[in-house]
mmCIF file of C-alpha atoms in Angstrom:
data_model
loop_
_atom_site.group_PDB
_atom_site.id
_atom_site.type_symbol
_atom_site.label_atom_id
_atom_site.label_comp_id
_atom_site.label_asym_id
_atom_site.label_seq_id
_atom_site.Cartn_x
_atom_site.Cartn_y
_atom_site.Cartn_z
ATOM 1 C CA MET Z 1 91.380 56.930 144.609
ATOM 2 C CA ALA Z 2 94.646 55.459 143.363
ATOM 3 C CA ALA Z 3 93.902 56.679 139.810
ATOM 4 C CA SER Z 4 93.495 60.339 140.899
ATOM 5 C CA LEU Z 5 96.725 60.227 142.985
ATOM 6 C CA THR Z 6 98.767 58.904 140.044
ATOM 7 C CA GLY Z 7 97.289 61.673 137.918
ATOM 8 C CA LEU Z 8 98.677 64.258 140.339
ATOM 9 C CA LEU Z 9 102.188 62.781 140.181
ATOM 10 C CA LYS Z 10 102.732 63.934 136.562
ATOM 11 C CA PRO Z 11 104.820 67.138 136.128
ATOM 12 C CA TRP Z 12 102.591 70.112 135.430
ATOM 13 C CA THR Z 13 102.675 71.515 131.872
ATOM 14 C CA PRO Z 14 100.346 74.288 130.730
ATOM 15 C CA ARG Z 15 97.580 73.136 128.438
ATOM 16 C CA VAL Z 16 98.170 76.033 126.052
ATOM 17 C CA LEU Z 17 101.854 76.369 125.153
ATOM 18 C CA LEU Z 18 103.187 79.823 124.335
ATOM 19 C CA VAL Z 19 104.708 79.661 120.878
ATOM 20 C CA ARG Z 20 104.827 83.177 119.578
ATOM 21 C CA TRP Z 21 102.020 85.532 120.302
ATOM 22 C CA SER Z 22 101.099 88.081 117.709
ATOM 23 C CA ARG Z 23 100.050 90.583 120.396
ATOM 24 C CA TYR Z 24 102.903 91.819 122.506
ATOM 25 C CA ASN Z 25 103.282 94.644 124.973
ATOM 26 C CA PRO Z 26 104.627 97.609 122.977
ATOM 27 C CA TYR Z 27 107.609 97.507 125.330
ATOM 28 C CA TYR Z 28 108.940 94.478 123.435
ATOM 29 C CA LEU Z 29 111.383 95.092 120.586
ATOM 30 C CA GLU Z 30 111.559 93.392 117.192
ATOM 31 C CA PRO Z 31 114.195 90.632 116.762
ATOM 32 C CA GLU Z 32 117.106 91.128 114.350
ATOM 33 C CA PRO Z 33 117.619 87.920 112.340
ATOM 34 C CA ARG Z 34 120.357 89.106 109.961
ATOM 35 C CA LYS Z 35 123.866 87.905 110.755
ATOM 36 C CA GLU Z 36 125.706 90.849 109.171
ATOM 37 C CA VAL Z 37 124.429 93.219 111.833
ATOM 38 C CA TYR Z 38 126.167 91.236 114.569
ATOM 39 C CA HIS Z 39 129.451 90.874 112.678
ATOM 40 C CA ILE Z 40 130.132 94.630 112.587
ATOM 41 C CA PRO Z 41 133.048 95.246 115.007
ATOM 42 C CA GLU Z 42 132.540 97.588 117.941
ATOM 43 C CA THR Z 43 134.566 100.416 116.433
ATOM 44 C CA GLU Z 44 132.523 100.741 113.249
ATOM 45 C CA LEU Z 45 129.175 101.256 114.931
ATOM 46 C CA THR Z 46 127.512 104.643 114.574
ATOM 47 C CA PRO Z 47 126.256 106.277 117.811
ATOM 48 C CA GLU Z 48 122.648 105.406 116.928
ATOM 49 C CA GLN Z 49 123.553 101.759 116.465
ATOM 50 C CA LYS Z 50 125.408 101.787 119.793
ATOM 51 C CA GLU Z 51 122.340 103.273 121.453
ATOM 52 C CA GLU Z 52 120.176 100.620 119.865
ATOM 53 C CA ARG Z 53 122.435 97.879 121.189
ATOM 54 C CA GLU Z 54 122.287 99.371 124.688
ATOM 55 C CA LEU Z 55 118.520 99.451 124.467
ATOM 56 C CA LYS Z 56 118.343 95.861 123.257
ATOM 57 C CA SER Z 57 120.396 94.652 126.195
ATOM 58 C CA VAL Z 58 117.798 95.894 128.697
ATOM 59 C CA ARG Z 59 114.490 95.525 126.862
ATOM 60 C CA PRO Z 60 112.654 92.237 126.268
ATOM 61 C CA ILE Z 61 112.500 91.085 122.627
ATOM 62 C CA LYS Z 62 109.664 89.337 120.790
ATOM 63 C CA ALA Z 63 110.181 85.739 119.736
ATOM 64 C CA ALA Z 64 111.022 85.392 116.042
ATOM 65 C CA THR Z 65 108.382 83.763 113.817
ATOM 66 C CA ASN Z 66 109.031 80.406 112.186
ATOM 67 C CA SER Z 67 109.317 81.938 108.735
ATOM 68 C CA VAL Z 68 112.277 84.144 109.688
ATOM 69 C CA THR Z 69 115.801 82.689 109.466
ATOM 70 C CA SER Z 70 119.302 84.087 109.607
ATOM 71 C CA SER Z 71 120.372 82.266 106.447
ATOM 72 C CA VAL Z 72 121.439 84.051 103.262
ATOM 73 C CA PHE Z 73 118.326 82.779 101.503
ATOM 74 C CA ASN Z 74 115.928 84.584 103.833
ATOM 75 C CA ASP Z 75 114.142 87.273 101.813
ATOM 76 C CA PRO Z 76 111.407 89.232 103.619
ATOM 77 C CA VAL Z 77 109.772 90.365 100.361
ATOM 78 C CA LEU Z 78 109.670 86.815 99.045
ATOM 79 C CA SER Z 79 108.290 85.541 102.372
ATOM 80 C CA LYS Z 80 105.549 88.139 102.193
ATOM 81 C CA PHE Z 81 104.724 87.041 98.638
ATOM 82 C CA VAL Z 82 104.570 83.395 99.746
ATOM 83 C CA ASN Z 83 102.233 84.307 102.600
ATOM 84 C CA MET Z 84 99.964 86.214 100.263
ATOM 85 C CA MET Z 85 99.798 83.291 97.868
ATOM 86 C CA MET Z 86 99.096 80.822 100.666
ATOM 87 C CA LYS Z 87 95.575 79.368 100.889
ATOM 88 C CA ASP Z 88 94.152 77.786 104.044
ATOM 89 C CA GLY Z 89 97.498 78.003 105.791
ATOM 90 C CA ASP Z 90 99.177 75.622 103.351
ATOM 91 C CA LYS Z 91 102.611 77.200 103.291
ATOM 92 C CA ILE Z 92 104.274 74.083 101.827
ATOM 93 C CA ILE Z 93 102.314 74.306 98.582
ATOM 94 C CA ALA Z 94 102.821 78.070 98.304
ATOM 95 C CA LYS Z 95 106.578 77.822 98.936
ATOM 96 C CA GLY Z 96 106.754 74.936 96.437
ATOM 97 C CA ILE Z 97 105.033 77.018 93.782
ATOM 98 C CA ILE Z 98 107.432 79.908 94.376
ATOM 99 C CA THR Z 99 110.532 77.684 94.128
ATOM 100 C CA GLN Z 100 109.179 76.167 90.925
ATOM 101 C CA THR Z 101 108.516 79.672 89.604
ATOM 102 C CA LEU Z 102 112.082 80.780 90.348
ATOM 103 C CA GLU Z 103 113.510 77.665 88.743
ATOM 104 C CA ASN Z 104 111.310 78.135 85.694
ATOM 105 C CA MET Z 105 112.383 81.774 85.342
ATOM 106 C CA LYS Z 106 116.028 80.747 85.626
ATOM 107 C CA ARG Z 107 115.593 78.109 82.938
ATOM 108 C CA LYS Z 108 113.946 80.551 80.552
ATOM 109 C CA GLN Z 109 116.573 83.196 81.156
ATOM 110 C CA VAL Z 110 119.461 80.725 80.698
ATOM 111 C CA GLU Z 111 117.904 79.595 77.431
ATOM 112 C CA LYS Z 112 117.696 83.225 76.316
ATOM 113 C CA TYR Z 113 121.288 83.749 77.452
ATOM 114 C CA HIS Z 114 122.590 80.925 75.328
ATOM 115 C CA LYS Z 115 120.574 81.999 72.311
ATOM 116 C CA ALA Z 116 121.576 85.646 72.605
ATOM 117 C CA PRO Z 117 124.346 87.162 70.428
ATOM 118 C CA GLU Z 118 127.679 87.928 72.110
ATOM 119 C CA GLY Z 119 126.931 91.588 72.756
ATOM 120 C CA LYS Z 120 123.611 90.932 74.468
ATOM 121 C CA LYS Z 121 124.804 88.058 76.665
ATOM 122 C CA ALA Z 122 125.883 90.253 79.540
ATOM 123 C CA GLU Z 123 122.540 92.069 79.552
ATOM 124 C CA THR Z 124 120.300 89.040 80.138
ATOM 125 C CA GLU Z 125 119.570 88.826 83.857
ATOM 126 C CA CYS Z 126 119.773 85.230 85.049
ATOM 127 C CA ASN Z 127 119.338 85.661 88.790
ATOM 128 C CA PRO Z 128 115.656 84.813 89.482
ATOM 129 C CA TYR Z 129 115.660 86.744 92.756
ATOM 130 C CA ALA Z 130 116.849 89.879 90.996
ATOM 131 C CA ILE Z 131 114.185 89.395 88.334
ATOM 132 C CA PHE Z 132 111.526 88.958 91.016
ATOM 133 C CA HIS Z 133 112.532 92.128 92.839
ATOM 134 C CA GLN Z 134 112.804 94.194 89.682
ATOM 135 C CA ALA Z 135 109.453 92.914 88.390
ATOM 136 C CA LEU Z 136 107.803 93.814 91.683
ATOM 137 C CA GLU Z 137 109.376 97.270 91.560
ATOM 138 C CA ASN Z 138 108.008 97.765 88.067
ATOM 139 C CA CYS Z 139 104.508 96.819 89.264
ATOM 140 C CA LYS Z 140 104.372 99.160 92.242
ATOM 141 C CA PRO Z 141 102.023 102.119 91.705
ATOM 142 C CA VAL Z 142 103.282 105.585 92.632
ATOM 143 C CA ILE Z 143 99.993 107.192 93.695
ATOM 144 C CA GLY Z 144 96.700 105.614 94.620
ATOM 145 C CA LEU Z 145 93.088 106.725 94.663
ATOM 146 C CA ALA Z 146 90.958 107.222 97.748
ATOM 147 C CA SER Z 147 87.191 107.593 97.892
ATOM 148 C CA ILE Z 148 86.557 110.891 99.697
ATOM 149 C CA GLN Z 149 83.107 112.264 100.431
ATOM 150 C CA LYS Z 150 82.553 115.948 99.768
ATOM 151 C CA GLY Z 151 79.169 117.611 99.604
ATOM 152 C CA GLY Z 152 77.243 114.354 99.485
ATOM 153 C CA LYS Z 153 79.190 112.917 96.558
ATOM 154 C CA PHE Z 154 82.143 110.570 96.545
ATOM 155 C CA TYR Z 155 85.191 111.550 94.528
ATOM 156 C CA GLN Z 156 88.231 109.459 93.586
ATOM 157 C CA VAL Z 157 91.071 111.586 94.955
ATOM 158 C CA PRO Z 158 94.737 110.888 94.106
ATOM 159 C CA ILE Z 159 96.722 110.267 97.293
ATOM 160 C CA PRO Z 160 100.354 109.306 98.023
ATOM 161 C CA LEU Z 161 100.752 105.705 99.178
ATOM 162 C CA THR Z 162 103.052 104.263 101.835
ATOM 163 C CA ASP Z 163 105.769 101.816 100.756
ATOM 164 C CA ASP Z 164 104.011 98.905 102.440
ATOM 165 C CA ARG Z 165 100.757 99.692 100.635
ATOM 166 C CA ARG Z 166 102.518 99.920 97.279
ATOM 167 C CA ARG Z 167 104.283 96.616 97.795
ATOM 168 C CA PHE Z 168 101.031 94.989 98.865
ATOM 169 C CA LEU Z 169 99.192 96.282 95.797
ATOM 170 C CA ALA Z 170 101.924 95.075 93.445
ATOM 171 C CA MET Z 171 101.866 91.579 94.970
ATOM 172 C CA LYS Z 172 98.068 91.457 95.069
ATOM 173 C CA TRP Z 173 97.726 92.461 91.438
ATOM 174 C CA MET Z 174 100.317 89.894 90.409
ATOM 175 C CA ILE Z 175 98.574 87.062 92.241
ATOM 176 C CA THR Z 176 95.029 87.925 91.151
ATOM 177 C CA GLU Z 177 96.124 88.397 87.565
ATOM 178 C CA CYS Z 178 97.813 85.008 87.538
ATOM 179 C CA ARG Z 179 94.838 83.337 89.168
ATOM 180 C CA ASP Z 180 92.079 84.866 87.049
ATOM 181 C CA ASN Z 181 93.261 85.922 83.622
ATOM 182 C CA LYS Z 182 95.249 82.941 82.420
ATOM 183 C CA HIS Z 183 94.448 79.775 80.561
ATOM 184 C CA ARG Z 184 92.745 77.202 82.770
ATOM 185 C CA ARG Z 185 95.184 74.385 82.136
ATOM 186 C CA THR Z 186 98.470 76.192 82.865
ATOM 187 C CA LEU Z 187 99.932 75.613 86.311
ATOM 188 C CA MET Z 188 100.413 78.483 88.696
ATOM 189 C CA TYR Z 189 104.204 78.482 88.546
ATOM 190 C CA GLU Z 190 104.097 78.729 84.765
ATOM 191 C CA LYS Z 191 101.619 81.614 84.879
ATOM 192 C CA LEU Z 192 103.647 83.402 87.560
ATOM 193 C CA SER Z 193 106.944 83.011 85.701
ATOM 194 C CA GLN Z 194 105.402 84.361 82.490
ATOM 195 C CA GLU Z 195 103.895 87.315 84.284
ATOM 196 C CA LEU Z 196 107.035 88.098 86.296
ATOM 197 C CA LEU Z 197 109.250 87.998 83.210
ATOM 198 C CA ALA Z 198 106.795 90.286 81.405
ATOM 199 C CA ALA Z 199 106.782 92.699 84.347
ATOM 200 C CA PHE Z 200 110.591 92.612 84.392
ATOM 201 C CA SER Z 201 110.569 93.952 80.838
ATOM 202 C CA LYS Z 202 107.689 96.339 81.671
ATOM 203 C CA GLU Z 203 105.076 94.580 79.580
ATOM 204 C CA GLY Z 204 102.135 92.447 80.617
ATOM 205 C CA ASN Z 205 98.816 92.966 82.336
ATOM 206 C CA VAL Z 206 100.036 93.962 85.777
ATOM 207 C CA VAL Z 207 102.128 96.844 84.499
ATOM 208 C CA LYS Z 208 99.164 97.815 82.310
ATOM 209 C CA ARG Z 209 96.972 97.884 85.418
ATOM 210 C CA LYS Z 210 99.480 100.107 87.169
ATOM 211 C CA HIS Z 211 99.479 102.493 84.198
ATOM 212 C CA GLU Z 212 95.702 102.570 84.202
ATOM 213 C CA LEU Z 213 95.705 103.553 87.852
ATOM 214 C CA HIS Z 214 98.170 106.327 87.088
ATOM 215 C CA LYS Z 215 95.957 107.523 84.229
ATOM 216 C CA MET Z 216 92.889 107.591 86.491
ATOM 217 C CA ALA Z 217 94.833 109.576 89.085
ATOM 218 C CA GLU Z 218 96.060 111.967 86.397
ATOM 219 C CA SER Z 219 92.533 112.527 85.094
ATOM 220 C CA ASN Z 220 91.318 113.224 88.648
ATOM 221 C CA ARG Z 221 94.130 115.576 89.547
ATOM 222 C CA ALA Z 222 91.667 118.451 90.004
ATOM 223 C CA TYR Z 223 90.305 116.745 93.115
ATOM 224 C CA ALA Z 224 93.713 116.562 94.760
ATOM 225 C CA HIS Z 225 92.774 119.420 97.097
ATOM 226 C CA TYR Z 226 89.993 117.368 98.666
ATOM 227 C CA ARG Z 227 92.641 115.674 100.759
ATOM 228 C CA TRP Z 228 93.242 117.027 104.231
ATOM 229 C CA TRP Z 229 96.369 115.193 105.149
ATOM 230 C CA MET S 1 81.772 127.050 148.704
ATOM 231 C CA ALA S 2 81.589 124.420 145.994
ATOM 232 C CA MET S 3 78.729 122.754 147.904
ATOM 233 C CA GLN S 4 76.774 126.030 147.984
ATOM 234 C CA GLY S 5 77.391 126.428 144.244
ATOM 235 C CA GLY S 6 76.248 122.796 143.801
ATOM 236 C CA THR S 7 72.968 123.227 145.680
ATOM 237 C CA ALA S 8 72.184 126.490 143.888
ATOM 238 C CA LEU S 9 72.623 124.724 140.547
ATOM 239 C CA GLN S 10 70.403 121.832 141.657
ATOM 240 C CA GLU S 11 67.683 124.274 142.761
ATOM 241 C CA LYS S 12 67.812 126.033 139.407
ATOM 242 C CA VAL S 13 67.575 122.735 137.551
ATOM 243 C CA SER S 14 64.615 121.593 139.650
ATOM 244 C CA ARG S 15 62.887 124.930 138.976
ATOM 245 C CA MET S 16 63.446 124.471 135.240
ATOM 246 C CA LEU S 17 62.008 120.961 135.411
ATOM 247 C CA SER S 18 58.975 121.856 137.549
ATOM 248 C CA ARG S 19 55.489 122.208 136.095
ATOM 249 C CA LYS S 20 54.163 124.384 138.910
ATOM 250 C CA HIS S 21 53.964 127.815 137.342
ATOM 251 C CA LYS S 22 54.304 127.405 133.599
ATOM 252 C CA LYS S 23 55.500 124.832 131.129
ATOM 253 C CA PRO S 24 58.811 123.219 132.141
ATOM 254 C CA VAL S 25 61.865 124.660 130.410
ATOM 255 C CA LEU S 26 63.676 121.312 130.368
ATOM 256 C CA LYS S 27 62.132 118.037 129.245
ATOM 257 C CA PRO S 28 65.065 115.647 129.419
ATOM 258 C CA ASN S 29 64.649 112.201 127.848
ATOM 259 C CA LYS S 30 67.806 110.916 129.600
ATOM 260 C CA PRO S 31 68.919 111.528 133.211
ATOM 261 C CA LEU S 32 70.899 114.742 133.655
ATOM 262 C CA VAL S 33 74.231 113.056 134.455
ATOM 263 C CA LEU S 34 77.682 113.964 133.124
ATOM 264 C CA LYS S 35 79.571 111.288 131.195
ATOM 265 C CA ASP S 36 82.924 109.903 132.338
ATOM 266 C CA GLU S 37 84.579 111.007 129.123
ATOM 267 C CA VAL S 38 85.367 114.073 127.037
ATOM 268 C CA ALA S 39 84.681 114.262 123.299
ATOM 269 C CA ASN S 40 87.770 114.052 121.057
ATOM 270 C CA ARG S 41 88.082 117.394 119.398
ATOM 271 C CA LYS S 42 89.961 117.223 116.099
ATOM 272 C CA ILE S 43 92.614 119.780 115.368
ATOM 273 C CA LYS S 44 92.124 122.164 112.464
ATOM 274 C CA LYS S 45 91.625 120.469 109.119
ATOM 275 C CA GLY S 46 94.950 120.415 107.291
ATOM 276 C CA GLU S 47 95.522 120.879 103.589
ATOM 277 C CA ALA S 48 96.664 118.487 100.938
ATOM 278 C CA THR S 49 100.463 118.110 101.084
ATOM 279 C CA CYS S 50 102.763 117.658 98.077
ATOM 280 C CA VAL S 51 100.188 118.845 95.538
ATOM 281 C CA THR S 52 102.784 120.758 93.494
ATOM 282 C CA GLU S 53 105.104 117.743 93.296
ATOM 283 C CA MET S 54 102.187 115.561 92.323
ATOM 284 C CA SER S 55 101.028 117.920 89.597
ATOM 285 C CA MET S 56 104.575 118.209 88.201
ATOM 286 C CA MET S 57 104.855 114.436 88.099
ATOM 287 C CA MET S 58 101.479 114.130 86.392
ATOM 288 C CA ALA S 59 102.428 116.742 83.798
ATOM 289 C CA CYS S 60 105.607 114.759 83.091
ATOM 290 C CA TRP S 61 103.526 111.594 82.737
ATOM 291 C CA LYS S 62 101.151 113.286 80.318
ATOM 292 C CA GLN S 63 104.059 114.430 78.189
ATOM 293 C CA ASN S 64 105.832 111.071 78.128
ATOM 294 C CA ASN S 65 102.732 108.879 77.819
ATOM 295 C CA PHE S 66 103.124 107.406 81.323
ATOM 296 C CA VAL S 67 106.578 105.894 80.785
ATOM 297 C CA ASP S 68 108.194 105.832 84.215
ATOM 298 C CA THR S 69 111.868 105.892 83.280
ATOM 299 C CA LEU S 70 111.700 109.373 81.746
ATOM 300 C CA CYS S 71 110.009 110.888 84.812
ATOM 301 C CA SER S 72 112.340 109.502 87.468
ATOM 302 C CA ASN S 73 113.423 112.967 88.710
ATOM 303 C CA GLU S 74 109.889 114.142 89.370
ATOM 304 C CA MET S 75 108.995 110.837 90.986
ATOM 305 C CA GLN S 76 112.018 111.060 93.268
ATOM 306 C CA SER S 77 111.091 114.574 94.361
ATOM 307 C CA PHE S 78 107.523 113.394 94.978
ATOM 308 C CA TYR S 79 108.752 110.563 97.190
ATOM 309 C CA THR S 80 110.998 112.881 99.204
ATOM 310 C CA CYS S 81 108.123 115.333 99.639
ATOM 311 C CA VAL S 82 105.834 112.535 100.861
ATOM 312 C CA GLU S 83 108.441 111.333 103.352
ATOM 313 C CA LYS S 84 108.944 114.834 104.685
ATOM 314 C CA ALA S 85 105.193 115.304 105.030
ATOM 315 C CA GLN S 86 104.859 112.060 106.982
ATOM 316 C CA ILE S 87 107.674 113.041 109.354
ATOM 317 C CA ALA S 88 106.094 116.465 109.822
ATOM 318 C CA VAL S 89 102.738 114.917 110.704
ATOM 319 C CA LYS S 90 104.391 112.576 113.194
ATOM 320 C CA ASN S 91 106.317 115.423 114.844
ATOM 321 C CA LYS S 92 103.211 117.573 115.011
ATOM 322 C CA SER S 93 101.124 114.847 116.668
ATOM 323 C CA GLU S 94 103.961 114.133 119.108
ATOM 324 C CA GLN S 95 104.245 117.800 119.948
ATOM 325 C CA HIS S 96 100.493 117.984 120.544
ATOM 326 C CA THR S 97 100.501 115.020 122.920
ATOM 327 C CA ILE S 98 103.472 116.336 124.890
ATOM 328 C CA GLY S 99 102.981 120.130 124.946
ATOM 329 C CA GLN S 100 99.383 120.966 125.881
ATOM 330 C CA SER S 101 99.874 124.726 126.498
ATOM 331 C CA GLY S 102 98.000 124.857 129.795
ATOM 332 C CA ARG S 103 95.162 122.538 128.836
ATOM 333 C CA LEU S 104 94.683 118.780 129.063
ATOM 334 C CA GLN S 105 94.345 116.831 125.823
ATOM 335 C CA PRO S 106 90.884 115.211 125.478
ATOM 336 C CA LYS S 107 92.412 111.718 125.700
ATOM 337 C CA GLN S 108 94.259 112.570 128.910
ATOM 338 C CA ALA S 109 91.114 114.138 130.401
ATOM 339 C CA THR S 110 89.172 110.973 129.588
ATOM 340 C CA ILE S 111 91.795 108.804 131.312
ATOM 341 C CA LEU S 112 91.597 110.912 134.467
ATOM 342 C CA LEU S 113 87.793 110.918 134.484
ATOM 343 C CA LYS S 114 87.702 107.152 134.049
ATOM 344 C CA ARG S 115 89.867 106.748 137.100
ATOM 345 C CA TYR S 116 87.314 108.564 139.242
ATOM 346 C CA PRO S 117 84.013 107.809 137.572
ATOM 347 C CA ASN S 118 80.520 108.967 138.529
ATOM 348 C CA LEU S 119 78.937 106.610 141.052
ATOM 349 C CA HIS S 120 75.750 105.089 139.704
ATOM 350 C CA VAL S 121 75.411 102.405 142.364
ATOM 351 C CA GLU S 122 75.168 103.207 146.027
ATOM 352 C CA ILE S 123 78.208 101.925 147.899
#
């Protein structure tokens, strides 16, 4: 009897703690992690931004995820790439690989910079983040193919893709290419840095895959009217 | 008046089901009960948008052997066309949900019917 009474004296905490749900009421708004947005003075806001601020002061806002920060190093595209590379929820390893990749790219580019003649020095891009973004841009396909059924047969119809889909395809191709088509003994960061630098200069297997998709779409352009949206 | 209409309909149905005079007209395999929902009728099938832009871009690709830098104009026009098409689709769906022109949308009808469903258990 004494044991059960002492058990009741503890302060009540819920057994399942709310961290950040992924399912929210659609009433909730997205958080804004970037600092620059809040440093704009009142006078320079456009009417839409003023309206947005009014709305944000009355509506509830979702909790920000752990991967989102307000620091200058927070890059949503890079975070998405890290998440896609992650296996079994091991973000530490994935983030480590990405940092090693960026460092490796920087080293290679600095070496090229020092070896380059005076005229070409300004052209070599040394910022690994810029290289990453440009490489990803070069890998994004412009149109995709969809399997549409017409008259009992399935045709590969060229369709326009959304920006999210294009970004996803570019990242997916990059990761699968690095995982599958490289020498067994090279480490992932080495493979990724090679492939990203190749994509930056529009060579390499990922850009080739993008071109092949474009060629398929071009050869199937007669079926473009099978779309209904 | 609705009750009279209701009983007349029930008499007609029972006559159609009966085997007294001739073969029954109706041989239902499920009970003759209305569902608490309305089928979603799709609007008219649209056409493919941005086909001209796409074909121009593809012609440019064919000419330049799929090098992207030389076709940037066509690609830009294609992207703008796609954006416009997406906005148009969004506006059209919004307009459909808001302005029904005298008739309920199938989704709205389903919501109302679900609020007052058919009783299948005696209260």
